[in-house]
CSV table of C-alpha atoms in Angstrom, one decimal:
chain,number,residue,atom,x,y,z
A,1,UNK,CA,-39.1,32.4,21.4
A,2,UNK,CA,-38.2,28.8,20.7
A,3,UNK,CA,-40.5,26.9,18.4
A,4,UNK,CA,-41.8,23.3,18.9
A,5,UNK,CA,-39.6,21.8,16.2
A,6,UNK,CA,-36.4,23.7,17.0
A,7,UNK,CA,-33.4,21.4,16.9
A,8,UNK,CA,-35.0,19.0,14.3
A,9,UNK,CA,-32.9,19.0,11.1
A,10,UNK,CA,-34.6,17.8,8.0
A,11,UNK,CA,-32.9,16.8,4.7
A,12,UNK,CA,-35.4,17.8,2.0
A,13,UNK,CA,-34.9,15.8,-1.2
A,14,UNK,CA,-38.4,16.6,-2.4
A,15,UNK,CA,-39.6,18.6,-5.4
A,16,UNK,CA,-42.7,20.0,-7.1
A,17,UNK,CA,-45.6,20.0,-4.5
A,18,UNK,CA,-46.4,17.0,-2.3
A,19,UNK,CA,-43.1,16.7,-0.6
A,20,UNK,CA,-42.3,20.5,-0.4
A,21,UNK,CA,-45.8,21.1,1.1
A,22,UNK,CA,-44.9,18.6,3.9
A,23,UNK,CA,-41.4,20.0,4.6
A,24,UNK,CA,-42.6,23.6,4.5
A,25,UNK,CA,-45.2,22.9,7.2
A,26,UNK,CA,-42.5,21.5,9.4
A,27,UNK,CA,-40.2,24.5,8.7
A,28,UNK,CA,-43.0,26.9,9.7
A,29,UNK,CA,-43.1,25.2,13.1
A,30,UNK,CA,-39.3,25.4,13.7
A,31,UNK,CA,-37.6,22.6,11.9
A,32,UNK,CA,-34.3,23.4,10.1
A,33,UNK,CA,-35.3,22.2,6.6
A,34,UNK,CA,-32.3,21.9,4.2
A,35,UNK,CA,-33.6,21.7,0.6
A,36,UNK,CA,-31.1,19.7,-1.4
A,37,UNK,CA,-31.1,20.6,-5.1
A,38,UNK,CA,-29.1,19.9,-8.2
A,39,UNK,CA,-26.4,22.6,-8.9
A,40,UNK,CA,-27.4,24.9,-11.7
A,41,UNK,CA,-31.0,23.6,-11.9
A,42,UNK,CA,-32.7,23.0,-8.6
A,43,UNK,CA,-36.4,22.1,-8.1
A,44,UNK,CA,-38.1,22.1,-11.5
A,45,UNK,CA,-40.8,24.5,-10.1
A,46,UNK,CA,-38.3,27.3,-9.8
A,47,UNK,CA,-38.8,27.8,-13.6
A,48,UNK,CA,-42.3,26.5,-14.1
A,49,UNK,CA,-45.0,29.0,-15.0
A,50,UNK,CA,-42.8,32.0,-14.4
A,51,UNK,CA,-44.4,35.4,-14.3
A,52,UNK,CA,-41.1,37.3,-13.9
A,53,UNK,CA,-38.2,36.3,-16.2
A,54,UNK,CA,-35.2,34.8,-14.5
A,55,UNK,CA,-36.9,34.9,-11.0
A,56,UNK,CA,-38.1,31.9,-9.1
A,57,UNK,CA,-41.7,31.1,-10.0
A,58,UNK,CA,-44.5,31.5,-7.6
A,59,UNK,CA,-45.0,27.7,-7.8
A,60,UNK,CA,-41.7,27.4,-6.0
A,61,UNK,CA,-41.9,30.3,-3.6
A,62,UNK,CA,-45.3,29.3,-2.3
A,63,UNK,CA,-44.1,25.8,-1.3
A,64,UNK,CA,-40.6,26.5,0.0
A,65,UNK,CA,-40.9,29.2,2.6
A,66,UNK,CA,-38.6,29.1,5.7
A,67,UNK,CA,-36.2,26.6,4.2
A,68,UNK,CA,-32.4,26.7,3.4
A,69,UNK,CA,-31.1,25.7,0.0
A,70,UNK,CA,-28.0,23.4,-0.4
A,71,UNK,CA,-26.9,22.5,-3.9
A,72,UNK,CA,-25.3,19.0,-4.1
A,73,UNK,CA,-24.4,16.6,-6.9
A,74,UNK,CA,-24.8,13.2,-5.3
A,75,UNK,CA,-23.4,11.5,-8.4
A,76,UNK,CA,-19.9,12.7,-7.4
A,77,UNK,CA,-17.8,11.1,-4.7
A,78,UNK,CA,-17.5,14.4,-2.8
A,79,UNK,CA,-21.2,14.9,-3.0
A,80,UNK,CA,-21.9,11.5,-1.5
A,81,UNK,CA,-19.5,12.3,1.3
A,82,UNK,CA,-21.4,15.5,2.0
A,83,UNK,CA,-24.7,13.7,2.1
A,84,UNK,CA,-23.2,11.0,4.5
A,85,UNK,CA,-22.2,13.8,6.9
A,86,UNK,CA,-25.5,15.4,6.6
A,87,UNK,CA,-27.4,12.2,7.4
A,88,UNK,CA,-25.2,11.6,10.5
A,89,UNK,CA,-26.2,15.0,11.8
A,90,UNK,CA,-29.9,15.1,10.8
A,91,UNK,CA,-33.2,13.7,12.1
A,92,UNK,CA,-35.3,13.2,9.0
A,93,UNK,CA,-34.8,12.7,5.3
A,94,UNK,CA,-37.9,13.4,3.1
A,95,UNK,CA,-38.0,12.3,-0.5
A,96,UNK,CA,-40.4,11.9,-3.4
A,97,UNK,CA,-38.0,10.3,-6.0
A,98,UNK,CA,-39.2,7.5,-8.3
A,99,UNK,CA,-39.1,4.0,-6.8
A,100,UNK,CA,-35.5,2.8,-6.0
A,101,UNK,CA,-33.8,6.2,-6.7
A,102,UNK,CA,-32.2,6.4,-3.2
A,103,UNK,CA,-31.0,2.8,-3.6
A,104,UNK,CA,-29.4,3.6,-6.9
A,105,UNK,CA,-27.8,6.7,-5.4
A,106,UNK,CA,-26.1,4.3,-2.9
A,107,UNK,CA,-28.2,5.3,0.1
A,108,UNK,CA,-30.2,2.2,0.9
A,109,UNK,CA,-32.3,2.0,4.0
A,110,UNK,CA,-29.8,-0.3,5.6
A,111,UNK,CA,-26.9,2.1,4.8
A,112,UNK,CA,-28.8,5.1,6.1
A,113,UNK,CA,-29.5,3.2,9.4
A,114,UNK,CA,-25.8,2.4,9.6
A,115,UNK,CA,-25.0,6.0,9.3
A,116,UNK,CA,-27.7,7.1,11.7
A,117,UNK,CA,-29.8,4.6,13.6
A,118,UNK,CA,-32.3,7.3,14.6
A,119,UNK,CA,-32.9,8.6,11.1
A,120,UNK,CA,-36.5,8.8,9.9
A,121,UNK,CA,-36.8,8.4,6.1
A,122,UNK,CA,-40.2,9.7,4.9
A,123,UNK,CA,-41.4,9.1,1.3
A,124,UNK,CA,-44.2,10.3,-0.9
A,125,UNK,CA,-45.3,7.6,-3.3
A,126,UNK,CA,-47.8,7.3,-6.0
A,127,UNK,CA,-49.2,4.0,-4.8
A,128,UNK,CA,-48.3,1.9,-1.7
A,129,UNK,CA,-45.5,-0.6,-1.8
A,130,UNK,CA,-46.8,-3.9,-3.2
A,131,UNK,CA,-49.6,-2.3,-5.1
A,132,UNK,CA,-49.9,-3.5,-8.7
A,133,UNK,CA,-49.4,0.0,-9.9
A,134,UNK,CA,-46.5,0.8,-7.6
A,135,UNK,CA,-44.2,1.6,-10.6
A,136,UNK,CA,-46.7,4.0,-12.1
A,137,UNK,CA,-45.8,7.7,-12.2
A,138,UNK,CA,-48.4,9.8,-10.4
A,139,UNK,CA,-49.4,13.5,-10.6
A,140,UNK,CA,-52.2,15.4,-8.9
A,141,UNK,CA,-55.0,14.5,-11.3
A,142,UNK,CA,-53.8,10.9,-11.6
A,143,UNK,CA,-54.1,10.5,-7.8
A,144,UNK,CA,-57.6,12.1,-7.7
A,145,UNK,CA,-58.8,9.6,-10.3
A,146,UNK,CA,-57.1,6.6,-8.6
A,147,UNK,CA,-58.4,7.7,-5.2
A,148,UNK,CA,-62.1,7.8,-6.0
A,149,UNK,CA,-62.4,11.6,-6.0
A,150,UNK,CA,-62.9,12.2,-9.7
A,151,UNK,CA,-65.6,9.5,-10.1
A,152,UNK,CA,-67.7,11.1,-7.4
A,153,UNK,CA,-67.2,14.7,-8.4
A,154,UNK,CA,-69.1,16.6,-11.1
A,155,UNK,CA,-72.6,16.3,-12.4
A,156,UNK,CA,-74.4,13.0,-13.2
A,157,UNK,CA,-74.8,13.8,-16.9
A,158,UNK,CA,-71.1,14.7,-17.3
A,159,UNK,CA,-67.7,13.0,-17.0
A,160,UNK,CA,-65.7,12.4,-13.9
A,161,UNK,CA,-64.2,15.7,-12.7
A,162,UNK,CA,-61.0,16.5,-10.8
A,163,UNK,CA,-61.0,19.1,-8.1
A,164,UNK,CA,-58.9,22.3,-8.2
A,165,UNK,CA,-57.9,21.6,-4.6
A,166,UNK,CA,-54.6,19.7,-4.4
A,167,UNK,CA,-56.1,16.5,-3.0
A,168,UNK,CA,-53.3,14.4,-4.5
A,169,UNK,CA,-50.3,16.7,-3.8
A,170,UNK,CA,-50.6,19.0,-0.8
A,171,UNK,CA,-53.0,16.7,0.9
A,172,UNK,CA,-50.4,13.9,0.7
A,173,UNK,CA,-47.8,16.3,2.1
A,174,UNK,CA,-50.0,17.0,5.1
A,175,UNK,CA,-50.5,13.3,5.8
A,176,UNK,CA,-46.8,12.7,5.5
A,177,UNK,CA,-46.1,15.6,8.0
A,178,UNK,CA,-48.3,13.8,10.5
A,179,UNK,CA,-46.4,10.6,9.9
A,180,UNK,CA,-43.1,12.3,10.4
A,181,UNK,CA,-44.2,13.9,13.7
A,182,UNK,CA,-45.5,10.5,14.8
A,183,UNK,CA,-42.2,8.8,14.0
A,184,UNK,CA,-40.3,11.5,15.9
A,185,UNK,CA,-42.5,10.9,19.0
A,186,UNK,CA,-41.8,7.2,18.6
A,187,UNK,CA,-38.1,7.8,18.4
A,188,UNK,CA,-38.2,9.8,21.7
A,189,UNK,CA,-39.6,6.6,23.4
A,190,UNK,CA,-37.4,4.0,21.6
A,191,UNK,CA,-34.4,5.8,20.2
A,192,UNK,CA,-35.1,4.1,16.8
A,193,UNK,CA,-35.7,5.7,13.5
A,194,UNK,CA,-38.0,4.2,10.9
A,195,UNK,CA,-39.4,4.5,7.4
A,196,UNK,CA,-42.6,6.4,6.9
A,197,UNK,CA,-44.5,6.5,3.6
A,198,UNK,CA,-47.8,8.0,2.3
A,199,UNK,CA,-49.1,7.2,-1.2
A,200,UNK,CA,-51.0,9.8,-3.1
A,201,UNK,CA,-53.8,7.3,-3.8
A,202,UNK,CA,-54.1,6.5,-0.1
A,203,UNK,CA,-54.2,10.2,0.9
A,204,UNK,CA,-57.0,10.9,-1.6
A,205,UNK,CA,-59.0,7.8,-0.5
A,206,UNK,CA,-58.7,9.0,3.1
A,207,UNK,CA,-60.5,12.2,2.1
A,208,UNK,CA,-63.1,10.2,0.2
A,209,UNK,CA,-64.1,8.1,3.1
A,210,UNK,CA,-67.7,9.4,3.1
A,211,UNK,CA,-68.0,8.3,-0.5
A,212,UNK,CA,-66.9,4.8,0.6
A,213,UNK,CA,-69.6,5.1,3.3
A,214,UNK,CA,-72.1,5.8,0.6
A,215,UNK,CA,-70.9,2.9,-1.5
A,216,UNK,CA,-71.6,0.5,1.4
A,217,UNK,CA,-75.0,2.1,2.0
A,218,UNK,CA,-75.8,1.8,-1.7
A,219,UNK,CA,-74.8,-1.8,-1.7
A,220,UNK,CA,-77.2,-2.5,1.2
A,221,UNK,CA,-80.3,-0.5,0.3
A,222,UNK,CA,-79.9,0.3,-3.4
A,223,UNK,CA,-80.4,4.1,-3.2
A,224,UNK,CA,-78.9,7.2,-1.5
A,225,UNK,CA,-81.7,9.5,-0.3
A,226,UNK,CA,-79.5,12.6,0.1
A,227,UNK,CA,-78.4,12.6,-3.5
A,228,UNK,CA,-80.3,14.6,-6.2
A,229,UNK,CA,-81.1,11.3,-8.0
A,230,UNK,CA,-83.5,10.4,-5.1
A,231,UNK,CA,-86.4,9.9,-5.4
A,232,UNK,CA,-87.1,10.4,-9.1
A,233,UNK,CA,-83.8,9.2,-10.6
A,234,UNK,CA,-82.3,5.8,-10.9
A,235,UNK,CA,-79.2,4.4,-9.1
A,236,UNK,CA,-76.6,2.0,-10.5
A,237,UNK,CA,-74.4,-0.1,-8.3
A,238,UNK,CA,-71.8,2.7,-7.8
A,239,UNK,CA,-71.9,6.0,-6.0
A,240,UNK,CA,-73.0,8.6,-8.5
A,241,UNK,CA,-71.8,12.1,-9.1
A,242,UNK,CA,-74.0,14.4,-7.1
A,243,UNK,CA,-73.3,17.8,-8.5
A,244,UNK,CA,-73.2,20.3,-5.7
A,245,UNK,CA,-75.2,18.2,-3.2
A,246,UNK,CA,-73.9,18.2,0.3
A,247,UNK,CA,-73.6,14.4,0.6
A,248,UNK,CA,-73.8,14.5,4.4
A,249,UNK,CA,-77.5,14.3,5.0
A,250,UNK,CA,-78.0,18.1,4.8
A,251,UNK,CA,-79.2,19.0,1.3
A,252,UNK,CA,-77.2,21.9,-0.1
A,253,UNK,CA,-76.7,23.6,-3.5
A,254,UNK,CA,-74.9,26.5,-5.1
A,255,UNK,CA,-77.5,29.2,-5.7
A,256,UNK,CA,-77.5,32.3,-7.9
A,257,UNK,CA,-77.3,35.8,-6.3
A,258,UNK,CA,-77.6,39.3,-7.8
A,259,UNK,CA,-75.2,39.8,-10.6
A,260,UNK,CA,-74.7,36.2,-11.6
A,261,UNK,CA,-75.2,37.1,-15.3
A,262,UNK,CA,-71.9,38.9,-15.4
A,263,UNK,CA,-70.0,37.6,-12.4
A,264,UNK,CA,-69.2,33.8,-12.5
A,265,UNK,CA,-68.9,33.7,-8.7
A,266,UNK,CA,-72.0,35.6,-7.7
A,267,UNK,CA,-73.3,32.6,-5.9
A,268,UNK,CA,-73.7,31.3,-2.3
A,269,UNK,CA,-73.7,27.7,-1.0
A,270,UNK,CA,-76.9,27.2,0.9
A,271,UNK,CA,-77.4,24.2,3.2
A,272,UNK,CA,-80.8,23.0,4.6
A,273,UNK,CA,-80.2,21.3,7.9
A,274,UNK,CA,-83.1,19.8,9.8
A,275,UNK,CA,-82.6,21.8,12.9
A,276,UNK,CA,-82.4,25.0,10.8
A,277,UNK,CA,-85.6,24.5,8.9
A,278,UNK,CA,-87.7,26.9,11.0
A,279,UNK,CA,-85.0,29.7,10.8
A,280,UNK,CA,-84.8,29.2,7.1
A,281,UNK,CA,-88.5,29.6,6.7
A,282,UNK,CA,-88.5,32.8,8.8
A,283,UNK,CA,-85.6,34.2,6.8
A,284,UNK,CA,-87.4,33.5,3.6
A,285,UNK,CA,-90.8,34.8,4.8
A,286,UNK,CA,-92.2,31.3,4.4
A,287,UNK,CA,-93.4,30.7,8.0
A,288,UNK,CA,-96.3,28.5,6.7
A,289,UNK,CA,-93.7,25.8,5.8
A,290,UNK,CA,-92.6,25.4,9.4
A,291,UNK,CA,-95.5,23.1,10.4
A,292,UNK,CA,-96.6,22.0,7.0
A,293,UNK,CA,-96.2,18.2,6.9
A,294,UNK,CA,-95.3,18.5,3.2
A,295,UNK,CA,-92.2,20.4,4.2
A,296,UNK,CA,-91.4,20.0,7.9
A,297,UNK,CA,-89.2,16.9,7.7
A,298,UNK,CA,-86.2,16.2,5.6
A,299,UNK,CA,-87.9,13.2,4.0
A,300,UNK,CA,-90.9,15.2,3.1
A,301,UNK,CA,-88.8,17.9,1.5
A,302,UNK,CA,-86.5,15.6,-0.5
A,303,UNK,CA,-88.8,15.1,-3.5
A,304,UNK,CA,-89.3,18.9,-3.9
A,305,UNK,CA,-85.8,20.0,-2.8
A,306,UNK,CA,-85.1,21.7,-6.1
A,307,UNK,CA,-88.4,23.6,-6.0
A,308,UNK,CA,-87.3,24.9,-2.6
A,309,UNK,CA,-83.9,25.9,-4.0
A,310,UNK,CA,-85.6,27.7,-6.8
A,311,UNK,CA,-87.7,29.7,-4.3
A,312,UNK,CA,-84.6,30.6,-2.4
A,313,UNK,CA,-82.9,31.8,-5.6
A,314,UNK,CA,-85.9,34.1,-6.2
A,315,UNK,CA,-85.3,35.5,-2.7
A,316,UNK,CA,-81.6,35.9,-3.5
A,317,UNK,CA,-82.2,37.6,-6.9
A,318,UNK,CA,-82.0,41.2,-5.5
A,319,UNK,CA,-79.2,40.5,-3.0
A,320,UNK,CA,-75.4,40.2,-3.5
A,321,UNK,CA,-73.8,37.1,-2.1
A,322,UNK,CA,-72.4,39.1,0.7
A,323,UNK,CA,-75.7,40.8,1.5
A,324,UNK,CA,-77.4,37.4,1.5
A,325,UNK,CA,-74.9,35.8,3.8
A,326,UNK,CA,-75.1,38.7,6.2
A,327,UNK,CA,-78.9,38.2,6.5
A,328,UNK,CA,-78.8,34.4,6.7
A,329,UNK,CA,-76.0,34.3,9.3
A,330,UNK,CA,-78.3,36.1,11.7
A,331,UNK,CA,-80.6,33.1,11.5
A,332,UNK,CA,-77.7,30.7,12.1
A,333,UNK,CA,-78.2,29.1,8.6
A,334,UNK,CA,-75.2,27.3,7.2
A,335,UNK,CA,-74.1,29.1,4.1
A,336,UNK,CA,-71.1,30.9,2.5
A,337,UNK,CA,-70.3,33.1,-0.5
A,338,UNK,CA,-68.5,31.5,-3.4
A,339,UNK,CA,-65.2,33.3,-3.2
A,340,UNK,CA,-62.9,33.8,-6.1
A,341,UNK,CA,-59.1,33.5,-5.6
A,342,UNK,CA,-58.9,37.2,-6.1
A,343,UNK,CA,-61.4,37.8,-3.2
A,344,UNK,CA,-59.4,35.4,-1.1
A,345,UNK,CA,-56.1,37.1,-1.9
A,346,UNK,CA,-57.7,40.5,-0.8
A,347,UNK,CA,-59.7,39.3,2.2
A,348,UNK,CA,-58.9,41.4,5.3
A,349,UNK,CA,-59.9,38.6,7.6
A,350,UNK,CA,-57.5,36.1,6.0
A,351,UNK,CA,-54.7,38.7,6.1
A,352,UNK,CA,-55.4,39.3,9.8
A,353,UNK,CA,-55.4,35.6,10.7
A,354,UNK,CA,-52.2,34.9,8.9
A,355,UNK,CA,-53.8,32.6,6.4
A,356,UNK,CA,-52.8,34.8,3.6
A,357,UNK,CA,-49.4,36.6,4.1
A,358,UNK,CA,-47.0,38.8,2.2
A,359,UNK,CA,-43.3,38.0,2.4
A,360,UNK,CA,-40.1,39.5,1.0
A,361,UNK,CA,-38.0,37.7,-1.6
A,362,UNK,CA,-34.6,38.7,-2.8
A,363,UNK,CA,-35.6,38.5,-6.5
A,364,UNK,CA,-39.3,39.1,-6.6
A,365,UNK,CA,-39.7,41.7,-3.9
A,366,UNK,CA,-42.9,41.2,-2.0
A,367,UNK,CA,-45.1,38.2,-2.9
A,368,UNK,CA,-48.3,36.7,-1.6
A,369,UNK,CA,-48.5,33.2,-0.2
A,370,UNK,CA,-50.5,30.9,2.0
A,371,UNK,CA,-49.6,30.9,5.7
A,372,UNK,CA,-50.1,28.2,8.3
A,373,UNK,CA,-53.6,26.7,8.3
A,374,UNK,CA,-53.0,25.6,11.9
A,375,UNK,CA,-53.4,28.3,14.5
A,376,UNK,CA,-51.8,28.1,18.0
A,377,UNK,CA,-52.3,29.9,21.2
A,378,UNK,CA,-48.6,30.0,22.1
A,379,UNK,CA,-46.9,30.0,18.7
A,380,UNK,CA,-46.9,32.8,16.2
A,381,UNK,CA,-46.0,31.3,12.8
A,382,UNK,CA,-43.7,33.5,10.8
A,383,UNK,CA,-43.4,32.9,7.1
A,384,UNK,CA,-40.2,33.9,5.4
A,385,UNK,CA,-39.3,34.0,1.8
A,386,UNK,CA,-38.1,30.9,-0.1
A,387,UNK,CA,-34.4,30.5,-0.6
A,388,UNK,CA,-32.5,31.2,-3.8
A,389,UNK,CA,-30.8,28.2,-5.4
A,390,UNK,CA,-27.8,27.3,-3.3
A,391,UNK,CA,-28.2,30.3,-1.1
A,392,UNK,CA,-27.2,28.5,2.0
A,393,UNK,CA,-24.7,26.0,0.6
A,394,UNK,CA,-21.6,27.3,2.3
A,395,UNK,CA,-23.4,28.0,5.5
A,396,UNK,CA,-24.7,24.4,5.7
A,397,UNK,CA,-21.3,22.9,4.8
A,398,UNK,CA,-19.6,24.9,7.5
A,399,UNK,CA,-22.2,23.8,10.1
A,400,UNK,CA,-21.6,20.1,9.3
A,401,UNK,CA,-17.8,20.5,9.7
A,402,UNK,CA,-16.3,21.7,6.4
A,403,UNK,CA,-13.5,24.3,6.5
A,404,UNK,CA,-13.3,27.2,4.1
A,405,UNK,CA,-10.6,25.4,2.2
A,406,UNK,CA,-12.7,22.2,1.9
A,407,UNK,CA,-15.8,24.2,0.8
A,408,UNK,CA,-13.7,25.8,-1.9
A,409,UNK,CA,-12.5,22.4,-3.1
A,410,UNK,CA,-16.1,21.2,-3.3
A,411,UNK,CA,-17.0,24.1,-5.4
A,412,UNK,CA,-14.0,23.5,-7.6
A,413,UNK,CA,-15.0,19.9,-8.1
A,414,UNK,CA,-18.6,21.0,-8.9
A,415,UNK,CA,-19.9,18.7,-6.2
A,416,UNK,CA,-22.0,21.6,-4.8
């Protein structure tokens, strides 16, 4: 069955995580993604954090499924000619080089448009063009700090804290994929290509918009009643770190379950929503709280919220996190077990949904990876193994018009 992005050819000049996450998503949905890599070296993540000697690392395999690999030395005259042909026959070029790298390679925006007026050039940046830090090199944690995430994560008596979730890298890649699809739709209407860019700082800020909301509220009223600091603590003029508070008007906290003394993840996240107060009281055997004016409104509960959480922890003390959630879900109470990565890797539900998949690899055998987070009614997303370095070089060259003799010459010249 044809896929939505069949016929779209993408030149993937990205490396590490943000760019590859973007292009992998498009490859899952049918685009022909040609990963262009340096001969003999390739993406640096092929060798980073290896668990099997001389085999592509999981860092690479989990971000480059469904792609083809073309080795190309664009410093050579022949390599530049190959890239020119590829640009003429492609739809999108995605890159996360340092500022000006494409220009120094000889492929300015004007020249790319000359080769292919419909080409879309998509870029991952650290900071937006014109930003006073636009020349700063950016990695995951740098982006989280520059985007406001770190300053609002952690506990109030500790330092700013970065998240284990790739808010700077994979999140930026997801944003860029949306930008590319939008530009492709625009091209179908106008015939024109364009440049698309997402900065890592901007992508993190977009996920922190509720914290910007809180800053504006704090500026106006001087306090934030859904944060643990209210009503007994003090607020400064910046949004504080709130520990495990929900931050959305529904008080929540991570609570201990049976076995927490030896299992670092024997916890659940428990949220107290206003409309769920009566079911919560029934689940806990505290029906007297339902109509008690000291408890029956969110404002009344706020000054004793940690006392309430302590009582819930007592109720949880003889229940595993799974047992607790199975009870609470019957009362429609928002909660979830704190799952370790091992539990996620082994979860039957995630395997069944295709969120966690096993794929074959020529060097590694079977390996585990993350599948499509987007589910479709009319598209079954198949995840294939990542390519070996240069695995598809001759195939791609033949498809863009090189003969066997010309391909042999390119190999002899070490252009590919």
